[in-house]
XYZ file of C-alpha atoms in Angstrom:
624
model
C 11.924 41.459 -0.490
C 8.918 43.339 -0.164
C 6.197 42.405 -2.151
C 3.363 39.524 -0.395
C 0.526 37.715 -1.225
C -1.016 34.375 -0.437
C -0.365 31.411 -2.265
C -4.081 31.756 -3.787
C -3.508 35.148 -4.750
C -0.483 33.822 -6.609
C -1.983 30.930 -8.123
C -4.974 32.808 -9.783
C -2.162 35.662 -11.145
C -0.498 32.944 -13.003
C -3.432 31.424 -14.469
C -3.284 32.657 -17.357
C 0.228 32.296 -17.819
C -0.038 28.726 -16.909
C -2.439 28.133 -19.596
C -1.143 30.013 -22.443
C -1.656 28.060 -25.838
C 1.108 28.926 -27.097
C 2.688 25.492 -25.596
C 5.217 23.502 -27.762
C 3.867 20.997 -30.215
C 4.351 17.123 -30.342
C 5.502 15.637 -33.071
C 4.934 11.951 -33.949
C 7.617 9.352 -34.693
C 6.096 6.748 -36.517
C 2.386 5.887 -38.637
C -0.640 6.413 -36.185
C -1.700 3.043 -37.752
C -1.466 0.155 -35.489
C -0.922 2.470 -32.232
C -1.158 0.538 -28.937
C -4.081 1.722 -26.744
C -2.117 2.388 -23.923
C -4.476 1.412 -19.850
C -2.559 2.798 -16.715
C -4.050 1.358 -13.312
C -2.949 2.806 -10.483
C -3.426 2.086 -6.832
C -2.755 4.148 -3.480
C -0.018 4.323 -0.924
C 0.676 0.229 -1.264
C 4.706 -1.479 -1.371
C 5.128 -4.249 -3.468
C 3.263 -6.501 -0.845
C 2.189 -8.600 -3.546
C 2.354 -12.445 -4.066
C 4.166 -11.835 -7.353
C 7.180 -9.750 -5.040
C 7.068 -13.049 -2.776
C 5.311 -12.052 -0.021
C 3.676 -15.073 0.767
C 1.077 -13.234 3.035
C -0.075 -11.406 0.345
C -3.662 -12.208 -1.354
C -3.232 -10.987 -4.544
C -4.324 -13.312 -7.424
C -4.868 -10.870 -10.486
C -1.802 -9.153 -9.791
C 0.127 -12.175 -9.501
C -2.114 -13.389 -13.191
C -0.920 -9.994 -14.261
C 2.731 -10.200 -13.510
C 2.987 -13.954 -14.840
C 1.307 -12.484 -18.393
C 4.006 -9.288 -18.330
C 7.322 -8.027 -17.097
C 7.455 -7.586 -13.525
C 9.766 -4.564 -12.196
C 11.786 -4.972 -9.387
C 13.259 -1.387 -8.933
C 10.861 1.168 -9.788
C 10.514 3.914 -7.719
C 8.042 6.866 -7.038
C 10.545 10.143 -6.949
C 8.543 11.441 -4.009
C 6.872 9.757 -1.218
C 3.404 10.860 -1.673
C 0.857 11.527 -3.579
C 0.803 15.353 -4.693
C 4.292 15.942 -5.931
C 4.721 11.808 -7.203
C 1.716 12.857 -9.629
C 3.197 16.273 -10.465
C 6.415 13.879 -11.608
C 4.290 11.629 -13.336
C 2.202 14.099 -15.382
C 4.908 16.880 -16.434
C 7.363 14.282 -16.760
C 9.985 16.696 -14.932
C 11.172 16.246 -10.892
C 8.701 18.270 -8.815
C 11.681 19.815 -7.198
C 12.933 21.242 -10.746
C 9.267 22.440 -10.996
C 8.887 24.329 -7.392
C 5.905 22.012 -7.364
C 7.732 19.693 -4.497
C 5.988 21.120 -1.326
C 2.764 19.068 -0.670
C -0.408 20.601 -1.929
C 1.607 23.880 -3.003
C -0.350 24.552 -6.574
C 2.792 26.653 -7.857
C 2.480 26.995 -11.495
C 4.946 25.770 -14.484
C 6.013 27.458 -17.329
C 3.593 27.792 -20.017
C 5.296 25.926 -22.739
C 5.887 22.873 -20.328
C 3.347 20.390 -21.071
C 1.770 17.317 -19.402
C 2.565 14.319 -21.780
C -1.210 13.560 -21.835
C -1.747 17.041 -24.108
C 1.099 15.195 -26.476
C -0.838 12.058 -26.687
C -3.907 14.186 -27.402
C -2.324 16.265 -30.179
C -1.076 13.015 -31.737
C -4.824 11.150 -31.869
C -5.118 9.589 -29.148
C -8.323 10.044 -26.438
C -7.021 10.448 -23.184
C -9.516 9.746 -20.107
C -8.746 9.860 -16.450
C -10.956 8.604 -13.752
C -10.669 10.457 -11.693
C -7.734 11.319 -8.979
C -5.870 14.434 -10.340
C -3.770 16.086 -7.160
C -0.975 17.378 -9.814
C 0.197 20.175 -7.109
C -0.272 22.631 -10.028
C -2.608 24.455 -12.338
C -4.047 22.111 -14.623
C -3.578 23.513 -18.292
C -6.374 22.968 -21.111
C -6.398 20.359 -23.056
C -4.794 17.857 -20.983
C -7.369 15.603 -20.896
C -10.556 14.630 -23.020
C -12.452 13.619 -19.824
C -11.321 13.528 -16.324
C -14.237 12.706 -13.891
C -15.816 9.806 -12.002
C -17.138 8.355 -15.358
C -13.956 8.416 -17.596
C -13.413 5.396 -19.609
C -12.162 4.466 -23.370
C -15.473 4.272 -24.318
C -16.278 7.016 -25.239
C -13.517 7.413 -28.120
C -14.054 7.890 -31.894
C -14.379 4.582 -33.389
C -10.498 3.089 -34.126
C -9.115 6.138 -31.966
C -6.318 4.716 -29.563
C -6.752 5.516 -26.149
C -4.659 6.311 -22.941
C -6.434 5.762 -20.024
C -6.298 5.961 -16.522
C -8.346 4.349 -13.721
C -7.183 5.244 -9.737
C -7.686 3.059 -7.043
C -8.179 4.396 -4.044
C -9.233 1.705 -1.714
C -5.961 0.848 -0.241
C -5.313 4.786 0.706
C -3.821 5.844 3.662
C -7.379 6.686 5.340
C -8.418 3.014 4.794
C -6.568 2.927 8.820
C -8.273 5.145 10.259
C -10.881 3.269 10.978
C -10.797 -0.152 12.609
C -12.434 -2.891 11.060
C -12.458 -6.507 11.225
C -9.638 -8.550 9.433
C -9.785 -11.262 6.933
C -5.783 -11.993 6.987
C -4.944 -13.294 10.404
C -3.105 -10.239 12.657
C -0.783 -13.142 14.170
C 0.403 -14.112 11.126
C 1.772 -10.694 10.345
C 5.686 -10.058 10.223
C 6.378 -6.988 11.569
C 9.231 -4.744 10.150
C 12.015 -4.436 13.007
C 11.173 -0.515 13.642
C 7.218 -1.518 14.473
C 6.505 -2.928 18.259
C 4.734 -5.698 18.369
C 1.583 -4.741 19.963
C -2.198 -6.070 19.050
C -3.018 -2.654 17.712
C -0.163 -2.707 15.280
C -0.521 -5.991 14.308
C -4.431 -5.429 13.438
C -3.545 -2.228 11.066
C -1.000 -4.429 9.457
C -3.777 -7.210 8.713
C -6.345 -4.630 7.580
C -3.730 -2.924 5.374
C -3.180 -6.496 4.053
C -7.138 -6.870 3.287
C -7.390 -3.711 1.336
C -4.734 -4.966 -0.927
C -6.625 -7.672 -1.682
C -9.930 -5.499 -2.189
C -7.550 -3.782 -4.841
C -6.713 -7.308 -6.329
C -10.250 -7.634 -6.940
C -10.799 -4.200 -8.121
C -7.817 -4.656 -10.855
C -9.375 -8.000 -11.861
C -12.573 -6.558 -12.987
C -10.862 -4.196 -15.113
C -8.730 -6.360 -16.748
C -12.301 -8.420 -17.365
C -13.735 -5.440 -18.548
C -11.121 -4.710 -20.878
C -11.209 -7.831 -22.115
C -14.957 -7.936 -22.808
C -14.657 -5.426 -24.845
C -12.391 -6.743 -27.071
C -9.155 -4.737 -26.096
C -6.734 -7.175 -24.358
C -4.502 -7.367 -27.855
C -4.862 -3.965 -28.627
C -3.803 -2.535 -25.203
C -0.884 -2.412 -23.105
C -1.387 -2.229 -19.717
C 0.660 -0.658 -16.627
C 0.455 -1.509 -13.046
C 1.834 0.427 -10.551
C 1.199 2.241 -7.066
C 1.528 6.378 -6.935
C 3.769 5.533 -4.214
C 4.740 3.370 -1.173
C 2.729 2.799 1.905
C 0.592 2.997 4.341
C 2.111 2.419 7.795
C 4.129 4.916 9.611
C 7.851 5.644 8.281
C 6.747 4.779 4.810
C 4.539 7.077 2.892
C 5.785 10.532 2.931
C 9.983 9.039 3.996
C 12.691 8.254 1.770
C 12.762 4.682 2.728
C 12.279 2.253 0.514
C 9.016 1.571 2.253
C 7.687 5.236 1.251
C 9.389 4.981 -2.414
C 9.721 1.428 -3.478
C 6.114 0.673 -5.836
C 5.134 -2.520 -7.452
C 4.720 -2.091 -11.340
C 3.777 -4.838 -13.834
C 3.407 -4.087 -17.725
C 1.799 -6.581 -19.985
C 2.434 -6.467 -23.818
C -0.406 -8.172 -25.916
C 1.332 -10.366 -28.484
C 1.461 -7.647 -31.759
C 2.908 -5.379 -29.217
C 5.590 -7.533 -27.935
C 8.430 -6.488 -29.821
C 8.106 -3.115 -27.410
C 8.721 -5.818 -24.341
C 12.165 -6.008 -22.786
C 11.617 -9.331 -22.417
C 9.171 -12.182 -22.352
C 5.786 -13.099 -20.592
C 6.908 -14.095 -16.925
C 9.926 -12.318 -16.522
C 10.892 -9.959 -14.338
C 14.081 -7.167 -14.569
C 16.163 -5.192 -11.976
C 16.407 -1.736 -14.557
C 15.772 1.081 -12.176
C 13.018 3.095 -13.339
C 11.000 6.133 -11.880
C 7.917 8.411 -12.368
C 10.022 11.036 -13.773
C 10.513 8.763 -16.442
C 6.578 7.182 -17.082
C 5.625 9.663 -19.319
C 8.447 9.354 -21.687
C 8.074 6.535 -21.822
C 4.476 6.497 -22.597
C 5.066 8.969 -25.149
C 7.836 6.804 -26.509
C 5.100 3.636 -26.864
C 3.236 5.533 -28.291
C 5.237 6.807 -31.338
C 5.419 10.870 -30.173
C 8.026 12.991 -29.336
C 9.484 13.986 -26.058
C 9.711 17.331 -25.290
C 12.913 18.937 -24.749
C 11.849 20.424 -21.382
C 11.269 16.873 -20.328
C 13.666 15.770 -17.662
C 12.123 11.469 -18.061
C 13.939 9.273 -20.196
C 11.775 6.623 -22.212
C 12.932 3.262 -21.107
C 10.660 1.357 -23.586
C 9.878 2.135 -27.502
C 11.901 4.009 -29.931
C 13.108 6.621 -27.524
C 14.506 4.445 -25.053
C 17.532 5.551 -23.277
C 20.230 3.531 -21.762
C 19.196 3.040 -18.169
C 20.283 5.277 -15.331
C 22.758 4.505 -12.561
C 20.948 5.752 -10.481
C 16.890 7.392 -9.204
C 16.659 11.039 -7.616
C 14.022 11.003 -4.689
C 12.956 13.899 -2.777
C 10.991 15.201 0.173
C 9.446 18.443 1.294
C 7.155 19.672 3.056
C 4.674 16.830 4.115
C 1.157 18.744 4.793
C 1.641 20.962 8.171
C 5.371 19.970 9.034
C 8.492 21.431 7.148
C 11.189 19.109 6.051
C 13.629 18.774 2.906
C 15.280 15.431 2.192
C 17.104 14.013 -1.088
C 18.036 10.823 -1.890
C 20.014 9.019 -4.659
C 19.396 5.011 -4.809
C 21.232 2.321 -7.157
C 20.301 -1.026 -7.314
C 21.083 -1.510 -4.146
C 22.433 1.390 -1.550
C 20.570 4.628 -0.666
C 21.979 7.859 0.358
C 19.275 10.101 2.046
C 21.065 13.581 2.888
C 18.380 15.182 5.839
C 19.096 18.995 5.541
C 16.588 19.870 8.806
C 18.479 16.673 10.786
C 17.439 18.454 14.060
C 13.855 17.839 13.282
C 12.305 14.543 13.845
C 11.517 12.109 11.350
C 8.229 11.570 13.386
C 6.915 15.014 13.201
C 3.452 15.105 14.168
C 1.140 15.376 11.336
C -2.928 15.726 11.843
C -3.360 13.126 8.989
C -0.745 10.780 9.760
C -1.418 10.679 13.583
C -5.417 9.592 12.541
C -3.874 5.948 12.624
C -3.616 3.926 15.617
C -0.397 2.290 14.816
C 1.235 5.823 15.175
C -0.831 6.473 18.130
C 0.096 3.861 19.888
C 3.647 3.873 18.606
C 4.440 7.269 19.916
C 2.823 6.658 23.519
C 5.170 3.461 23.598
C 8.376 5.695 22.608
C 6.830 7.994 25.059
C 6.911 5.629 27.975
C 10.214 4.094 27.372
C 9.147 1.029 25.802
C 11.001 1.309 22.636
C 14.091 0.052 21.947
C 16.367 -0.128 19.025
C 15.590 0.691 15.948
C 11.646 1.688 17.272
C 13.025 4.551 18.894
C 14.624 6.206 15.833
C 11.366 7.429 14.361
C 10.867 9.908 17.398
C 14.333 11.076 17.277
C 16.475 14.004 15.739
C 18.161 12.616 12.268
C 21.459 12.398 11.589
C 22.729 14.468 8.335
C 23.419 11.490 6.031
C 21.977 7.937 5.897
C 23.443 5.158 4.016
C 21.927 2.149 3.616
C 22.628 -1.632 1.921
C 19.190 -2.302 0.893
C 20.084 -5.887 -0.041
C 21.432 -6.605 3.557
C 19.424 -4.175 5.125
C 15.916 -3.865 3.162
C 14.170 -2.278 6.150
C 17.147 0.408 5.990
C 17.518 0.459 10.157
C 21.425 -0.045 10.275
C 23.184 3.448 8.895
C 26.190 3.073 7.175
C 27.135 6.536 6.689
C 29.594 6.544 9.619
C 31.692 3.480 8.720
C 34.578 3.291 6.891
C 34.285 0.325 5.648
C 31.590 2.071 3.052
C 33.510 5.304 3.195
C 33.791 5.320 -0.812
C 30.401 4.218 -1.338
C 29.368 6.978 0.422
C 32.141 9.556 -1.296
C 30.140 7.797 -4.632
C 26.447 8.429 -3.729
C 27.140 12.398 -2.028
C 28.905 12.736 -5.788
C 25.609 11.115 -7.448
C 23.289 13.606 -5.232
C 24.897 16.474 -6.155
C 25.442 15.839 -10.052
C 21.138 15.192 -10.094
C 20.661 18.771 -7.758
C 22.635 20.588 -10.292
C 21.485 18.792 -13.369
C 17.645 19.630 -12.658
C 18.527 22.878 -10.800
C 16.822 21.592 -7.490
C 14.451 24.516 -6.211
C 14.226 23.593 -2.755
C 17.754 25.568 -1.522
C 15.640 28.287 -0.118
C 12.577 28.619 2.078
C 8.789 27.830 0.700
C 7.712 31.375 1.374
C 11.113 32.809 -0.105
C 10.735 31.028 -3.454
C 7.354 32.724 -3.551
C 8.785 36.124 -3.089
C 11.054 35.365 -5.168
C 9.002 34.548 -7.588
C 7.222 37.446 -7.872
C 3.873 35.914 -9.887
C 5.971 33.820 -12.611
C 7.061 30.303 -12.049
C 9.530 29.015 -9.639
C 10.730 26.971 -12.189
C 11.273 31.167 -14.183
C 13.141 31.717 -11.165
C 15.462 29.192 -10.175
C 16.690 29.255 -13.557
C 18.077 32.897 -13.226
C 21.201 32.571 -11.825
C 20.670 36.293 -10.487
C 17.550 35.181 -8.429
C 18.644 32.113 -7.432
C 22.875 31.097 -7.118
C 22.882 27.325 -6.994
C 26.293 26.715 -6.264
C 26.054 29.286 -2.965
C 22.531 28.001 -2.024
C 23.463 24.361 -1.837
C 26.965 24.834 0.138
C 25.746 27.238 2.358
C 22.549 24.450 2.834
C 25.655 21.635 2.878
C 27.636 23.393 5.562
C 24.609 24.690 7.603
C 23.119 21.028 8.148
C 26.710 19.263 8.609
C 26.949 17.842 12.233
C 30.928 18.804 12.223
C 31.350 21.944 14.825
C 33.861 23.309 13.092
C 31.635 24.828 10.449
C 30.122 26.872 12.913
C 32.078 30.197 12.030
C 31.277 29.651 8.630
C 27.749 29.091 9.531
C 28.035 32.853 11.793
C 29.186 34.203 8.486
C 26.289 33.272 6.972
C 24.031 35.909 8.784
C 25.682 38.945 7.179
C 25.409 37.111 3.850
C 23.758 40.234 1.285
C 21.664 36.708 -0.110
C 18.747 35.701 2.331
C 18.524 32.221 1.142
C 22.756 32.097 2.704
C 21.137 34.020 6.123
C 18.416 31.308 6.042
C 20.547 28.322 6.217
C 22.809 30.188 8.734
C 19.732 30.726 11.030
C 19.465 26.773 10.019
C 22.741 26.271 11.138
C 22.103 27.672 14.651
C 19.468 25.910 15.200
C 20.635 22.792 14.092
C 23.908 23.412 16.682
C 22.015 24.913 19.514
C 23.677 26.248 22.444
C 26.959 25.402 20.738
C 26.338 28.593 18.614
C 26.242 31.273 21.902
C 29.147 33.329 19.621
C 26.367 34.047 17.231
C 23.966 35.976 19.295
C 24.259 39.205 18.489
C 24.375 38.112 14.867
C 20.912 36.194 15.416
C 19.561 39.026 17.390
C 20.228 41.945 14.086
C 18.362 38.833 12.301
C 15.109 39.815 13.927
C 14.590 42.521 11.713
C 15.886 40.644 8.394
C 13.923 41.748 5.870
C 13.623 37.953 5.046
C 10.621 36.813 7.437
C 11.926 33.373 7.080
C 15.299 34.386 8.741
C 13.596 36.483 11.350
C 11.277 33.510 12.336
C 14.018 30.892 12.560
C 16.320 34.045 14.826
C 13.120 34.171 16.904
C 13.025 30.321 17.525
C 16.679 29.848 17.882
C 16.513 32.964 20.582
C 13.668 31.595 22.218
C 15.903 28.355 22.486
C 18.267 29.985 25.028
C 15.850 31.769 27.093
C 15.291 35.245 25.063
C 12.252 35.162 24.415
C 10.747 38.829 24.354
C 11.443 39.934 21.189
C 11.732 37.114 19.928
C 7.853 35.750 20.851
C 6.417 38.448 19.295
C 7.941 38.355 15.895
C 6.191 34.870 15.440
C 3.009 36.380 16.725
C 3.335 39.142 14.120
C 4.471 36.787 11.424
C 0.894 34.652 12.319
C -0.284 37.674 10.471
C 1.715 37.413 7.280
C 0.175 37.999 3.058
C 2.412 34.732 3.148
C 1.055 31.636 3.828
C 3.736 29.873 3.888
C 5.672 31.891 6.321
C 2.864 31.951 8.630
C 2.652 28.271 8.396
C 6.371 28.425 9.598
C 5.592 30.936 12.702
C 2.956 28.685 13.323
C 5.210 25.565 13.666
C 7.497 27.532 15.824
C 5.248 28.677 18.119
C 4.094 24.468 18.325
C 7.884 23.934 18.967
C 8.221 25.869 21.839
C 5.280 24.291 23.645
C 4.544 26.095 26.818
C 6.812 29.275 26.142
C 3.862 29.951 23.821
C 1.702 29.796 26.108
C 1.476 33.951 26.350
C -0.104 33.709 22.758
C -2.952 30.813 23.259
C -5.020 33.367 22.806
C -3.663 35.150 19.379
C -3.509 31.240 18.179
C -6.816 30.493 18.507
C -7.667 33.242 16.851
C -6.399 32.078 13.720
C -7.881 28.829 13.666
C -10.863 29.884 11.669
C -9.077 32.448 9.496
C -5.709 30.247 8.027
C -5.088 27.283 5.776
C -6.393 23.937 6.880
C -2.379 23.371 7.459
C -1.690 26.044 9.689
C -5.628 25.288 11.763
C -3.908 21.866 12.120
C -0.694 23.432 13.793
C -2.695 25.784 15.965
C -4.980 22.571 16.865
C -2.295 20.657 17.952
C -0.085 23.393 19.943
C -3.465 24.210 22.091
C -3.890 20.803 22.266
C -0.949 20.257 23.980
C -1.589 23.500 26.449
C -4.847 21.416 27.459
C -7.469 23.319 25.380
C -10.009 20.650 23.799
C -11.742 20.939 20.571
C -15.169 19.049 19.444
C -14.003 15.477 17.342
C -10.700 16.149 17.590
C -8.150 13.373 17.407
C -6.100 13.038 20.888
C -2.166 12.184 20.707
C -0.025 12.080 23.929
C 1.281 15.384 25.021
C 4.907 15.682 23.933
């Protein structure tokens, strides 16, 4: 494929396209008298460590008020582990990975006629304010909110207008760790999950983590009085939930029910609580999931879901019988590539890890700002790890399987014993039924699905069986990342393939067997020249691997170069990976620190880092 650009040069061609007004209407289903307002508050990065879940070291009063006034959820779920592509979920009300949108901070656009259910509620009466966290991973169409900014409130509606609002909260984010403060909850009271050591440092983050929940507490509390003041509480039913789990390492941004798992409590004011599924007080196990908030909000709310809408409502007229199971999914996480899916029941979890021989614990800029993964990693480092600690640091193993009842932590695998053989058989069936179903874009390489592309949606694409063949994609992806050697010819097969996504997930294959895969060299050296760069870069690492290195070197260096961003964000990994065999090229890196994506500056940072170059305020991390 020949044609390039960057992803901003791709984003401001489909601007236009994006915001077309020629977008589907939304009907309403019922009078817009008597409409419940409709108050969404939503907090950062934060479990269900709430006194209302039982966790007794919680401090968490008017959440627990909240819950014991509405219907408590036990198994909701945020469809992706952080924040960019959970919010794309939420707001289209379609799986990020359908979208293209599933790659963190991507900005890919979506079809035109694809709204966000907030233009719906708008085109139905309501006033729809947002203050003031956005991050949708996409262009933001017109009209999808009345105000979105630091100010937004229901204020500011006609008089008698229903309202949906939203009010973020970011306090308990992520960032709230990297900095050390001192602790209201006591550190040696903490229980630590089994994976954690127990060391002061870890302890303390756990504590302060604990404190900024409660900051949230109050922050929710004054709302609710707020809303109250102004006469709303009957009029207005209100959501809880978190835009994901969090904040220690090996929950946001993993599969784990630690990264996925969110609290949410909805309370229905007595002339809306015929909408309940049940009473004040009471809590249910339905599985629910962001694909399926705006739906349901939409449902509430008396207006139509769109077609294109992949949510089901499960409250209001539109509800739907309730799933068997929730579709998660990971991609890339800032700087690191990955691709995970996940299928979760009430109470097992398959995670299928198609990049198994990378780390879960890749190192990220962001994620490495907190000490707990600082010190973590220098512990694992050391040898001081045991157990389940050490599995963070380690390569993955192609399926996980988990009994989240038994095993709530998810640190005992069951994918490899029989006993569970047919549960597993069940949930590979489940993951593959939700792939096909949405038409999962993520069976190709970031910067591939760009080229492929070609300026119109990924979403255009993938739905073209010409540009994109599903059913090849995902076995060639299925055999590729399988950790049974006797795939492996198939896998060599896979590098003459006339489709580049098939040569991709050979080259994956390679890498993921190693030295095991010597029969494929001359294969991986014609892939060099593939006039996929993606192939080329992952023949250059997996050359580099057994000691070729010239060519191979210099096709990352000259990918470092690329219109692509994406695919130099790959080379740029690469050349990380192979620590001091890129030594030759310290000087090409550092020339791009200035010139790239804050990602790929963060690569470059860290690989010089590690060659013993130092940079001013830069975070240190052990050497690997």
């Amino acid at each position: 494929m020949g044609y390039r650009y960057s992803r901003r040069e791709f984003c401001l061609s489909s601007a236009v396209a994006a915001l077309s007004p020629t977008a589907l209407s939304c009907g309403s289903t019922v009078s817009k008298k008597e409409r419940p307002n409709i108050l969404w508050i939503t907090s950062e990065d934060n479990s269900p460590l709430l006194g209302c879940y039982g966790d007794d070291f919680a401090d968490t009063p008017n959440l627990d008020r909240l819950a014991s006034e509405g219907v408590l959820y036990e198994n909701a779920f945020a469809n992706a582990p952080v924040c960019a592509p959970a919010r794309n979920t939420l707001i289209t009300g379609m799986y990020a990975c359908s979208l293209g949108t599933h790659n963190m901070r991507s900005a890919n656009p979506i079809p035109a006629d694809f709204k966000f259910f907030t233009q719906c509620l708008r085109e139905s009466g309501y006033y729809c304010s947002n203050r003031r966290k956005e991050d949708y991973n996409t262009i933001k169409p017109d009209g999808a909110w009345d105000d979105s900014s630091r100010e937004a409130t229901w204020k500011n509606r006609a008089p008698g207008q229903p309202f949906f609002s939203v009010f973020n909260h970011t306090v308990s984010h992520e960032s709230c760790l990297h900095r050390i403060e001192p602790t209201v909850h006591d550190p040696a009271k903490v229980t630590l999950p089994p994976y954690h050591p127990d060391t002061p440092e870890i302890r303390r983050d756990w504590a302060q983590y604990y404190d900024k929940v409660t900051a949230l507490d109050r922050q929710v509390g004054e709302l609710l009085a707020e809303l109250d003041r102004d006469g709303l509480a009957e009029d207005t039913i209100v959501f809880y939930y978190a835009d994901h789990g969090g904040v220690l390492t090996r929950s946001k941004r993993f599969l784990y029910d630690s990264g996925t798992h969110v609290p949410l409590i909805i309370r229905f004011p007595e002339k809306f609580r015929h909408l309940a599924p049940s009473g004040p007080g009471t809590k249910t196990d339905r599985l629910v999931s962001f694909v399926d908030f705006g739906p349901t909000v939409l449902s509430l709310a008396g207006v139509d879901i769109p077609a294109n809408m992949q949510g089901e409502a499960f409250l209001g007229a539109q509800e739907k019988p309730e799933r068997d199971y929730v579709g998660l999914f990971r991609g890339r996480m800032d700087e690191r590539i990955d691709m995970m899916r996940a299928v979760r029941d009430r109470r097992y979890k398959y995670i299928r890890n198609y990049y198994p021989h990378r780390p879960w614990g890749q190192h990220l800029n962001y994620l490495w700002r907190m000490k707990t993964t600082q010190v973590w990693e220098r512990m694992y480092l050391d040898g001081k790890t045991a157990g389940p600690q050490n599995y963070f640091f380690q390569q993955k193993p192609a399926e996980e399987l988990y009994d989240t009842l038994e095993d709530p932590h998810e640190v005992e695998n069951l994918a490899r014993n029989m006993d569970y053989a047919d549960k597993l058989q069940e949930m590979r069936a489940a993951l593959k039924d939700w792939i096909f179903d949405i038409r999962d874009a993520g069976y190709i390489s970031e910067g591939e699905m760009i080229e492929r592309s070609a300026g119109e949606p990924p979403y255009t694409m993938t739905h073209d069986p010409e540009r994109y063949d599903l059913d090849t994609l995902f076995d060639a992806a299925e055999k590729a990342s399988n950790e049974d050697p006797a795939w492996a010819d198939r896998i060599i097969g896979m590098l003459t393939s006339g489709d580049s996504g098939i040569r991709y997930w050979g080259m994956q294959g390679c890498l993921m067997h190693g030295q095991d895969m010597m029969a494929a060299r001359e294969a991986v050296r014609t892939c060099l020249n593939d006039s996929c760069p993606d192939v080329r870069i992952s023949a250059a690492e997996w050359l580099c691997s057994i000691g070729e290195m010239d060519p191979a070197r210099q096709v990352l260096a000259d990918l470092l170069d690329h219109a692509n961003e994406w695919v130099c964000l790959h080379a740029a990994n690469v050349l990380d990976y192979l620590g001091e065999d890129a030594k030759k090229y310290t000087g090409l890196m550092r020339e791009h620190l200035d010139d790239k994506s804050g990602y790929i500056q963060r690569v470059m940072q860290k690989a010089l880092t590690d060659l013993g170059e130092k940079f001013p305020n830069q975070e240190t991390w052990p050497k690997k």
